[in-house]
Amino acid sequence: MAEYIGNIHIHSSYSDGHNSIEEIASIAAQCGLDFIIITDHGTLKGQQRQGYQKGVLVLVGMEVNDYANHYLAMDVRRVIAANTGRPQQVIDEVNRQGGFGIIAHPFEKGSPLYKKSKTYPWLDWNVTGFQGIEIWNFLSQWRDGIKGFFTGVWLLLNPAGSLVGPYPEVMAKLDEYHIQGKPVMLYGGSDAHGASVKIGIFRLRISPYDLCFKMINVHVITASALKGNERKDRETVYSALRRGRSWVACDYYQNSRGFRFEIRNEQQAWLPGDKAEYQEGMYLYVYTPFPARATIIKNGQIARVSYGKKHILRNITEGVYRIEVHIRHHLTYRPWIFSNPIWVQ
Ligand SMILES: [Zn+2]
Ligand SMILES: [Zn+2]
């Protein structure tokens, strides 16, 4: 098994992003990413640029949207038309193409300084067949944090200050699906555009790619190591993402590489996204690469809070388990890692 770090919600100059895919890939390489997924609005033109660039595996999906109900379509071949009124049709079309999809920034709050608090939330929760939900979106949360002029200046100078973690309503929504046994996985995105705003004579870059690639990343655990072969590696990464063999991390304060969450017995270990059959003596194992505060959540409730690098819960019973980790930064704990769940049934 191997771990790879990616950033999976990125806009290039094929839609409203600032840089070309080649430029974005070289920034990703400098930031230590293994793969990126470009998700331009309403186009798959970037697929001509799919493949390895500067050692980074570049994959291209798309963001399907006109107004609300933004949906990230992954592993698709043909452009999918937006349909705000009937998001189920968008989800079904992604599935028909053999792809998978992620509900994007579902609960954003908006900022009075951006288009009078305009938001692009997910409005229809009767839909089915989607693979996951974007629990944490850097650009969206950064904008939500700008409540007025002073917070705006503060967050331009200190963008990480906006990262308060996934909103409670999105985690409650996921817990609801997980308790019902539904494999709805959690993902995170930077929504990097590399855009800039003009304030007087100054031009300030918001969501620059190099900053975004240290913000909300997705780490995947793959069954085998990537081989440098574009087609095979694309399948390997997409398959880990589909299965939820992954976690969302804000790698800004410390890189979460090396984090592990497993349910184990004497013979076997189950990983995020897995469903394990209950046996006596099973235990939960979490390793964080730096000392941190790990919260073990069972069926949507806190089962244990533990400090350090190794976190173990013995003799677990049936239920669905997921992990949230916070890391110490100055006098506070900052949200760091949010893992996909493991079911014990
Ligand atoms: Zn969007
Ligand atoms: Zn976007």
mmCIF file of C-alpha atoms and ligand atoms in Angstrom:
data_model
loop_
_atom_site.group_PDB
_atom_site.id
_atom_site.type_symbol
_atom_site.label_atom_id
_atom_site.label_comp_id
_atom_site.label_asym_id
_atom_site.label_seq_id
_atom_site.Cartn_x
_atom_site.Cartn_y
_atom_site.Cartn_z
ATOM 1 C CA MET A 1 0.000 0.000 0.000
ATOM 2 C CA ALA A 2 1.112 3.540 -0.699
ATOM 3 C CA GLU A 3 -0.018 7.052 0.197
ATOM 4 C CA TYR A 4 -0.363 9.924 -2.278
ATOM 5 C CA ILE A 5 -1.316 13.555 -1.781
ATOM 6 C CA GLY A 6 -3.638 15.346 -4.143
ATOM 7 C CA ASN A 7 -5.695 18.467 -4.577
ATOM 8 C CA ILE A 8 -8.980 17.733 -6.272
ATOM 9 C CA HIS A 9 -10.976 20.915 -6.963
ATOM 10 C CA ILE A 10 -8.977 23.291 -9.163
ATOM 11 C CA HIS A 11 -9.857 25.778 -11.924
ATOM 12 C CA SER A 12 -7.502 26.528 -14.813
ATOM 13 C CA SER A 13 -7.592 29.071 -17.633
ATOM 14 C CA TYR A 14 -9.949 26.721 -19.510
ATOM 15 C CA SER A 15 -12.637 28.304 -17.292
ATOM 16 C CA ASP A 16 -12.211 31.101 -14.736
ATOM 17 C CA GLY A 17 -8.833 30.076 -13.306
ATOM 18 C CA HIS A 18 -5.774 32.273 -13.833
ATOM 19 C CA ASN A 19 -3.102 29.797 -14.991
ATOM 20 C CA SER A 20 -2.692 27.092 -17.603
ATOM 21 C CA ILE A 21 -2.730 23.443 -16.566
ATOM 22 C CA GLU A 22 1.036 23.203 -17.278
ATOM 23 C CA GLU A 23 1.710 26.118 -14.924
ATOM 24 C CA ILE A 24 -0.620 24.696 -12.270
ATOM 25 C CA ALA A 25 1.111 21.294 -12.496
ATOM 26 C CA SER A 26 4.518 22.840 -11.974
ATOM 27 C CA ILE A 27 3.258 24.745 -8.898
ATOM 28 C CA ALA A 28 1.761 21.470 -7.609
ATOM 29 C CA ALA A 29 5.148 19.780 -8.083
ATOM 30 C CA GLN A 30 6.870 22.514 -6.063
ATOM 31 C CA CYS A 31 4.267 22.041 -3.328
ATOM 32 C CA GLY A 32 4.995 18.307 -3.125
ATOM 33 C CA LEU A 33 1.675 17.067 -4.527
ATOM 34 C CA ASP A 34 1.486 13.698 -6.275
ATOM 35 C CA PHE A 35 -1.718 14.311 -8.228
ATOM 36 C CA ILE A 36 -4.163 17.096 -9.037
ATOM 37 C CA ILE A 37 -7.674 17.010 -10.447
ATOM 38 C CA ILE A 38 -8.640 19.993 -12.606
ATOM 39 C CA THR A 39 -12.387 20.666 -12.421
ATOM 40 C CA ASP A 40 -13.147 23.575 -14.738
ATOM 41 C CA HIS A 41 -16.687 24.930 -14.978
ATOM 42 C CA GLY A 42 -18.623 23.330 -17.817
ATOM 43 C CA THR A 43 -15.722 21.981 -19.861
ATOM 44 C CA LEU A 44 -13.437 18.959 -20.220
ATOM 45 C CA LYS A 45 -11.033 20.712 -22.622
ATOM 46 C CA GLY A 46 -8.245 20.174 -20.114
ATOM 47 C CA GLN A 47 -8.340 16.432 -20.857
ATOM 48 C CA GLN A 48 -5.942 17.096 -23.754
ATOM 49 C CA ARG A 49 -3.421 17.931 -21.026
ATOM 50 C CA GLN A 50 -4.107 14.865 -18.874
ATOM 51 C CA GLY A 51 -1.084 12.793 -17.844
ATOM 52 C CA TYR A 52 2.191 13.282 -15.983
ATOM 53 C CA GLN A 53 3.612 16.784 -15.924
ATOM 54 C CA LYS A 54 6.659 17.647 -13.819
ATOM 55 C CA GLY A 55 6.142 14.342 -12.025
ATOM 56 C CA VAL A 56 2.570 15.236 -11.017
ATOM 57 C CA LEU A 57 -0.309 13.098 -12.269
ATOM 58 C CA VAL A 58 -2.798 15.554 -13.806
ATOM 59 C CA LEU A 59 -6.395 14.303 -14.022
ATOM 60 C CA VAL A 60 -9.272 16.278 -15.451
ATOM 61 C CA GLY A 61 -12.898 16.161 -14.373
ATOM 62 C CA MET A 62 -15.329 19.083 -14.402
ATOM 63 C CA GLU A 63 -17.539 21.192 -12.161
ATOM 64 C CA VAL A 64 -21.121 21.012 -13.398
ATOM 65 C CA ASN A 65 -22.933 24.188 -12.449
ATOM 66 C CA ASP A 66 -24.913 27.164 -13.571
ATOM 67 C CA TYR A 67 -26.389 28.545 -10.348
ATOM 68 C CA ALA A 68 -26.754 26.428 -7.202
ATOM 69 C CA ASN A 69 -26.107 22.670 -6.833
ATOM 70 C CA HIS A 70 -22.464 22.574 -7.952
ATOM 71 C CA TYR A 71 -21.328 19.032 -8.670
ATOM 72 C CA LEU A 72 -17.782 17.763 -9.265
ATOM 73 C CA ALA A 73 -17.873 15.105 -11.983
ATOM 74 C CA MET A 74 -14.854 12.812 -11.892
ATOM 75 C CA ASP A 75 -13.660 10.175 -14.370
ATOM 76 C CA VAL A 76 -16.102 11.236 -17.108
ATOM 77 C CA ARG A 77 -15.445 11.545 -20.864
ATOM 78 C CA ARG A 78 -18.249 13.772 -22.175
ATOM 79 C CA VAL A 79 -19.276 17.229 -20.966
ATOM 80 C CA ILE A 80 -22.322 17.129 -18.709
ATOM 81 C CA ALA A 81 -24.859 19.907 -19.051
ATOM 82 C CA ALA A 82 -25.742 21.889 -15.938
ATOM 83 C CA ASN A 83 -29.240 21.482 -14.560
ATOM 84 C CA THR A 84 -29.733 23.441 -11.342
ATOM 85 C CA GLY A 85 -33.416 22.568 -11.229
ATOM 86 C CA ARG A 86 -32.834 18.813 -11.569
ATOM 87 C CA PRO A 87 -29.501 17.907 -9.984
ATOM 88 C CA GLN A 88 -30.520 14.219 -9.979
ATOM 89 C CA GLN A 89 -30.179 14.240 -13.783
ATOM 90 C CA VAL A 90 -26.610 15.502 -13.463
ATOM 91 C CA ILE A 91 -25.760 12.799 -10.908
ATOM 92 C CA ASP A 92 -27.342 10.097 -13.095
ATOM 93 C CA GLU A 93 -25.440 11.243 -16.179
ATOM 94 C CA VAL A 94 -22.104 11.064 -14.316
ATOM 95 C CA ASN A 95 -22.971 7.527 -13.216
ATOM 96 C CA ARG A 96 -24.082 6.553 -16.748
ATOM 97 C CA GLN A 97 -20.620 7.526 -17.992
ATOM 98 C CA GLY A 98 -19.044 5.301 -15.331
ATOM 99 C CA GLY A 99 -17.776 8.291 -13.371
ATOM 100 C CA PHE A 100 -18.374 9.404 -9.812
ATOM 101 C CA GLY A 101 -19.425 12.710 -8.364
ATOM 102 C CA ILE A 102 -19.043 14.960 -5.364
ATOM 103 C CA ILE A 103 -21.512 17.546 -4.070
ATOM 104 C CA ALA A 104 -19.441 20.765 -3.854
ATOM 105 C CA HIS A 105 -19.454 23.382 -1.060
ATOM 106 C CA PRO A 106 -23.025 22.497 0.041
ATOM 107 C CA PHE A 107 -23.424 24.827 3.006
ATOM 108 C CA GLU A 108 -21.480 27.962 2.148
ATOM 109 C CA LYS A 109 -22.563 31.068 4.019
ATOM 110 C CA GLY A 110 -21.457 33.931 1.774
ATOM 111 C CA SER A 111 -19.884 37.280 2.533
ATOM 112 C CA PRO A 112 -21.558 40.695 2.542
ATOM 113 C CA LEU A 113 -18.526 41.936 0.547
ATOM 114 C CA TYR A 114 -19.017 39.413 -2.261
ATOM 115 C CA LYS A 115 -22.080 39.917 -4.476
ATOM 116 C CA LYS A 116 -24.230 40.796 -1.439
ATOM 117 C CA SER A 117 -23.701 37.435 0.290
ATOM 118 C CA LYS A 118 -24.404 35.381 -2.832
ATOM 119 C CA THR A 119 -23.842 31.662 -2.283
ATOM 120 C CA TYR A 120 -23.912 28.525 -4.408
ATOM 121 C CA PRO A 121 -25.203 25.909 -1.968
ATOM 122 C CA TRP A 122 -26.608 22.422 -2.550
ATOM 123 C CA LEU A 123 -30.382 22.692 -2.288
ATOM 124 C CA ASP A 124 -31.807 19.258 -3.054
ATOM 125 C CA TRP A 125 -31.078 16.555 -0.462
ATOM 126 C CA ASN A 126 -33.542 14.084 -1.950
ATOM 127 C CA VAL A 127 -30.942 13.101 -4.539
ATOM 128 C CA THR A 128 -29.283 9.680 -4.535
ATOM 129 C CA GLY A 129 -26.386 8.025 -6.330
ATOM 130 C CA PHE A 130 -23.667 10.589 -5.618
ATOM 131 C CA GLN A 131 -20.362 9.319 -4.256
ATOM 132 C CA GLY A 132 -19.550 11.996 -1.723
ATOM 133 C CA ILE A 133 -19.685 15.483 -0.311
ATOM 134 C CA GLU A 134 -17.005 18.165 -0.263
ATOM 135 C CA ILE A 135 -16.887 18.807 3.473
ATOM 136 C CA TRP A 136 -14.261 21.532 3.322
ATOM 137 C CA ASN A 137 -13.618 24.036 0.530
ATOM 138 C CA PHE A 138 -10.822 26.527 1.076
ATOM 139 C CA LEU A 139 -12.030 29.358 -1.171
ATOM 140 C CA SER A 140 -15.608 29.064 0.003
ATOM 141 C CA GLN A 141 -14.657 29.104 3.693
ATOM 142 C CA TRP A 142 -12.185 31.928 3.174
ATOM 143 C CA ARG A 143 -14.925 34.030 1.583
ATOM 144 C CA ASP A 144 -17.414 33.055 4.304
ATOM 145 C CA GLY A 145 -14.922 34.389 6.851
ATOM 146 C CA ILE A 146 -14.993 37.916 5.412
ATOM 147 C CA LYS A 147 -17.688 39.549 7.468
ATOM 148 C CA GLY A 148 -16.556 43.133 6.842
ATOM 149 C CA PHE A 149 -13.618 45.354 5.893
ATOM 150 C CA PHE A 150 -11.386 44.459 8.846
ATOM 151 C CA THR A 151 -11.872 40.685 8.658
ATOM 152 C CA GLY A 152 -11.311 41.053 4.905
ATOM 153 C CA VAL A 153 -7.908 42.678 5.396
ATOM 154 C CA TRP A 154 -7.047 40.173 8.122
ATOM 155 C CA LEU A 155 -7.918 37.179 5.931
ATOM 156 C CA LEU A 156 -6.047 38.577 2.919
ATOM 157 C CA LEU A 157 -2.935 38.741 5.089
ATOM 158 C CA ASN A 158 -3.644 35.526 6.975
ATOM 159 C CA PRO A 159 -5.770 33.260 4.749
ATOM 160 C CA ALA A 160 -5.331 30.208 6.981
ATOM 161 C CA GLY A 161 -7.133 32.114 9.719
ATOM 162 C CA SER A 162 -10.398 31.420 7.917
ATOM 163 C CA LEU A 163 -10.033 27.656 8.193
ATOM 164 C CA VAL A 164 -12.386 26.867 11.030
ATOM 165 C CA GLY A 165 -12.953 23.328 9.735
ATOM 166 C CA PRO A 166 -15.916 21.646 8.085
ATOM 167 C CA TYR A 167 -19.235 23.154 9.176
ATOM 168 C CA PRO A 168 -21.176 21.088 11.752
ATOM 169 C CA GLU A 169 -24.167 20.780 9.406
ATOM 170 C CA VAL A 170 -22.110 19.030 6.710
ATOM 171 C CA MET A 171 -20.631 16.550 9.199
ATOM 172 C CA ALA A 172 -24.103 15.896 10.645
ATOM 173 C CA LYS A 173 -25.353 15.200 7.117
ATOM 174 C CA LEU A 174 -22.549 12.685 6.542
ATOM 175 C CA ASP A 175 -23.096 11.001 9.895
ATOM 176 C CA GLU A 176 -26.758 10.625 8.969
ATOM 177 C CA TYR A 177 -25.826 8.801 5.728
ATOM 178 C CA HIS A 178 -23.143 6.727 7.449
ATOM 179 C CA ILE A 179 -25.455 5.544 10.227
ATOM 180 C CA GLN A 180 -27.858 4.348 7.511
ATOM 181 C CA GLY A 181 -24.929 2.361 6.063
ATOM 182 C CA LYS A 182 -24.795 4.531 2.921
ATOM 183 C CA PRO A 183 -21.286 4.810 1.458
ATOM 184 C CA VAL A 184 -21.250 8.596 1.059
ATOM 185 C CA MET A 185 -17.589 9.602 1.295
ATOM 186 C CA LEU A 186 -16.080 12.859 2.412
ATOM 187 C CA TYR A 187 -13.752 14.931 0.236
ATOM 188 C CA GLY A 188 -12.135 18.349 0.466
ATOM 189 C CA GLY A 189 -11.110 20.866 -2.156
ATOM 190 C CA SER A 190 -9.150 24.064 -2.525
ATOM 191 C CA ASP A 191 -11.317 25.521 -5.336
ATOM 192 C CA ALA A 192 -8.103 27.233 -6.426
ATOM 193 C CA HIS A 193 -8.597 29.892 -9.122
ATOM 194 C CA GLY A 194 -5.379 31.880 -8.704
ATOM 195 C CA ALA A 195 -7.570 34.948 -9.099
ATOM 196 C CA SER A 196 -6.700 38.431 -7.959
ATOM 197 C CA VAL A 197 -8.665 41.483 -6.832
ATOM 198 C CA LYS A 198 -7.794 45.111 -7.413
ATOM 199 C CA ILE A 199 -7.942 47.310 -4.350
ATOM 200 C CA GLY A 200 -6.966 50.884 -5.257
ATOM 201 C CA ILE A 201 -3.523 50.660 -6.852
ATOM 202 C CA PHE A 202 -2.856 47.242 -5.349
ATOM 203 C CA ARG A 203 -3.562 43.930 -6.968
ATOM 204 C CA LEU A 204 -4.005 41.194 -4.375
ATOM 205 C CA ARG A 205 -3.971 37.547 -5.264
ATOM 206 C CA ILE A 206 -6.734 35.512 -3.643
ATOM 207 C CA SER A 207 -6.643 31.742 -3.738
ATOM 208 C CA PRO A 208 -3.147 31.577 -5.315
ATOM 209 C CA TYR A 209 -2.366 28.029 -6.391
ATOM 210 C CA ASP A 210 0.738 27.630 -4.225
ATOM 211 C CA LEU A 211 -1.182 28.601 -1.087
ATOM 212 C CA CYS A 212 -4.183 26.474 -2.035
ATOM 213 C CA PHE A 213 -2.017 23.398 -2.519
ATOM 214 C CA LYS A 214 -1.013 23.570 1.139
ATOM 215 C CA MET A 215 -4.561 24.122 2.316
ATOM 216 C CA ILE A 216 -7.252 21.513 1.775
ATOM 217 C CA ASN A 217 -5.744 18.349 0.307
ATOM 218 C CA VAL A 218 -6.928 14.776 -0.066
ATOM 219 C CA HIS A 219 -4.573 11.918 0.827
ATOM 220 C CA VAL A 220 -5.318 8.526 -0.707
ATOM 221 C CA ILE A 221 -4.130 5.053 0.198
ATOM 222 C CA THR A 222 -3.723 2.964 -2.942
ATOM 223 C CA ALA A 223 -3.494 -0.810 -3.199
ATOM 224 C CA SER A 224 -0.280 -0.571 -5.227
ATOM 225 C CA ALA A 225 2.318 2.094 -5.920
ATOM 226 C CA LEU A 226 1.861 4.385 -8.918
ATOM 227 C CA LYS A 227 3.933 3.246 -11.881
ATOM 228 C CA GLY A 228 4.354 6.386 -13.954
ATOM 229 C CA ASN A 229 1.877 4.994 -16.478
ATOM 230 C CA GLU A 230 -0.858 7.558 -16.987
ATOM 231 C CA ARG A 231 -3.782 5.239 -17.766
ATOM 232 C CA LYS A 232 -3.058 2.712 -14.995
ATOM 233 C CA ASP A 233 -2.282 5.375 -12.403
ATOM 234 C CA ARG A 234 -5.446 7.276 -13.240
ATOM 235 C CA GLU A 235 -7.437 4.128 -12.481
ATOM 236 C CA THR A 236 -5.511 3.540 -9.257
ATOM 237 C CA VAL A 237 -6.104 7.060 -7.922
ATOM 238 C CA TYR A 238 -9.747 7.219 -9.015
ATOM 239 C CA SER A 239 -10.416 3.815 -7.490
ATOM 240 C CA ALA A 240 -8.975 4.872 -4.092
ATOM 241 C CA LEU A 241 -11.053 8.063 -4.227
ATOM 242 C CA ARG A 242 -14.244 6.190 -5.147
ATOM 243 C CA ARG A 243 -13.764 3.761 -2.255
ATOM 244 C CA GLY A 244 -13.090 6.564 0.203
ATOM 245 C CA ARG A 245 -9.634 5.172 1.026
ATOM 246 C CA SER A 246 -8.718 8.706 1.867
ATOM 247 C CA TRP A 247 -8.838 11.595 4.264
ATOM 248 C CA VAL A 248 -9.178 15.343 3.986
ATOM 249 C CA ALA A 249 -6.389 17.409 5.520
ATOM 250 C CA CYS A 250 -5.369 20.991 5.984
ATOM 251 C CA ASP A 251 -1.654 20.434 5.380
ATOM 252 C CA TYR A 252 -0.817 24.068 6.112
ATOM 253 C CA TYR A 253 0.456 23.782 9.697
ATOM 254 C CA GLN A 254 1.874 20.253 9.367
ATOM 255 C CA ASN A 255 1.671 17.783 6.517
ATOM 256 C CA SER A 256 -0.583 14.871 7.465
ATOM 257 C CA ARG A 257 1.454 12.362 5.441
ATOM 258 C CA GLY A 258 1.735 9.177 7.475
ATOM 259 C CA PHE A 259 -1.657 9.478 9.192
ATOM 260 C CA ARG A 260 -3.364 6.104 9.574
ATOM 261 C CA PHE A 261 -6.819 5.055 10.703
ATOM 262 C CA GLU A 262 -7.509 1.336 10.865
ATOM 263 C CA ILE A 263 -9.837 -1.138 12.511
ATOM 264 C CA ARG A 264 -7.848 -4.239 13.342
ATOM 265 C CA ASN A 265 -8.028 -7.746 14.718
ATOM 266 C CA GLU A 266 -5.109 -10.155 15.135
ATOM 267 C CA GLN A 267 -5.029 -11.071 11.425
ATOM 268 C CA GLN A 268 -6.335 -8.146 9.452
ATOM 269 C CA ALA A 269 -6.710 -4.386 9.146
ATOM 270 C CA TRP A 270 -9.557 -2.427 7.554
ATOM 271 C CA LEU A 271 -9.023 1.015 6.104
ATOM 272 C CA PRO A 272 -11.189 4.122 5.617
ATOM 273 C CA GLY A 273 -14.128 3.396 3.317
ATOM 274 C CA ASP A 274 -14.159 -0.308 4.286
ATOM 275 C CA LYS A 275 -16.911 -2.363 5.865
ATOM 276 C CA ALA A 276 -15.623 -4.856 8.418
ATOM 277 C CA GLU A 277 -17.505 -7.834 9.785
ATOM 278 C CA TYR A 278 -17.716 -7.628 13.568
ATOM 279 C CA GLN A 279 -15.594 -10.045 15.566
ATOM 280 C CA GLU A 280 -14.688 -10.085 19.234
ATOM 281 C CA GLY A 281 -11.461 -8.310 20.207
ATOM 282 C CA MET A 282 -11.443 -5.805 17.360
ATOM 283 C CA TYR A 283 -9.731 -2.511 18.080
ATOM 284 C CA LEU A 284 -9.407 0.909 16.498
ATOM 285 C CA TYR A 285 -5.958 2.287 15.741
ATOM 286 C CA VAL A 286 -5.064 5.854 14.796
ATOM 287 C CA TYR A 287 -1.585 7.205 14.171
ATOM 288 C CA THR A 288 -0.903 10.901 13.654
ATOM 289 C CA PRO A 289 2.543 11.947 12.342
ATOM 290 C CA PHE A 290 2.702 14.731 14.957
ATOM 291 C CA PRO A 291 1.238 14.853 18.468
ATOM 292 C CA ALA A 292 -2.357 15.944 18.125
ATOM 293 C CA ARG A 293 -5.859 15.740 19.562
ATOM 294 C CA ALA A 294 -7.770 12.877 17.961
ATOM 295 C CA THR A 295 -11.520 12.607 18.351
ATOM 296 C CA ILE A 296 -12.963 9.173 17.680
ATOM 297 C CA ILE A 297 -16.555 9.476 16.496
ATOM 298 C CA LYS A 298 -18.917 6.533 16.611
ATOM 299 C CA ASN A 299 -22.382 6.812 15.030
ATOM 300 C CA GLY A 300 -22.051 10.592 15.005
ATOM 301 C CA GLN A 301 -21.199 10.829 18.717
ATOM 302 C CA ILE A 302 -17.818 11.421 20.381
ATOM 303 C CA ALA A 303 -16.565 8.066 21.664
ATOM 304 C CA ARG A 304 -13.163 9.237 22.890
ATOM 305 C CA VAL A 305 -10.781 12.193 22.746
ATOM 306 C CA SER A 306 -7.118 11.322 22.954
ATOM 307 C CA TYR A 307 -3.812 13.247 22.824
ATOM 308 C CA GLY A 308 -0.463 12.176 21.386
ATOM 309 C CA LYS A 309 0.542 10.280 18.256
ATOM 310 C CA LYS A 310 -1.034 6.866 18.879
ATOM 311 C CA HIS A 311 -4.713 6.611 19.673
ATOM 312 C CA ILE A 312 -6.281 3.235 20.428
ATOM 313 C CA LEU A 313 -9.805 2.182 21.312
ATOM 314 C CA ARG A 314 -10.063 -1.459 22.410
ATOM 315 C CA ASN A 315 -12.930 -3.921 22.234
ATOM 316 C CA ILE A 316 -15.017 -1.891 19.879
ATOM 317 C CA THR A 317 -18.604 -2.838 19.091
ATOM 318 C CA GLU A 318 -20.709 -2.534 15.936
ATOM 319 C CA GLY A 319 -21.167 0.923 14.485
ATOM 320 C CA VAL A 320 -19.596 3.392 12.089
ATOM 321 C CA TYR A 321 -16.346 5.083 13.135
ATOM 322 C CA ARG A 322 -14.571 8.150 11.812
ATOM 323 C CA ILE A 323 -11.747 10.361 13.070
ATOM 324 C CA GLU A 324 -11.248 14.102 13.393
ATOM 325 C CA VAL A 325 -7.803 15.387 14.342
ATOM 326 C CA HIS A 326 -6.853 18.863 15.577
ATOM 327 C CA ILE A 327 -3.271 20.071 15.815
ATOM 328 C CA ARG A 328 -1.836 22.525 18.319
ATOM 329 C CA HIS A 329 -0.941 25.891 16.820
ATOM 330 C CA HIS A 330 0.147 28.586 19.281
ATOM 331 C CA LEU A 331 -2.518 28.579 21.977
ATOM 332 C CA THR A 332 -5.286 26.921 20.003
ATOM 333 C CA TYR A 333 -6.044 23.671 18.256
ATOM 334 C CA ARG A 334 -6.589 23.970 14.504
ATOM 335 C CA PRO A 335 -8.644 21.507 12.418
ATOM 336 C CA TRP A 336 -6.266 19.167 10.621
ATOM 337 C CA ILE A 337 -7.480 15.728 9.478
ATOM 338 C CA PHE A 338 -10.963 14.392 8.702
ATOM 339 C CA SER A 339 -11.024 10.720 7.813
ATOM 340 C CA ASN A 340 -13.504 8.663 5.864
ATOM 341 C CA PRO A 341 -15.397 6.180 8.037
ATOM 342 C CA ILE A 342 -15.005 2.465 8.658
ATOM 343 C CA TRP A 343 -18.143 0.456 9.301
ATOM 344 C CA VAL A 344 -18.150 -2.480 11.739
ATOM 345 C CA GLN A 345 -21.262 -4.546 11.217
HETATM 346 ZN ZN ZN B 1 -18.513 25.761 -7.248
HETATM 347 ZN ZN ZN B 2 -15.075 25.360 -8.142
#
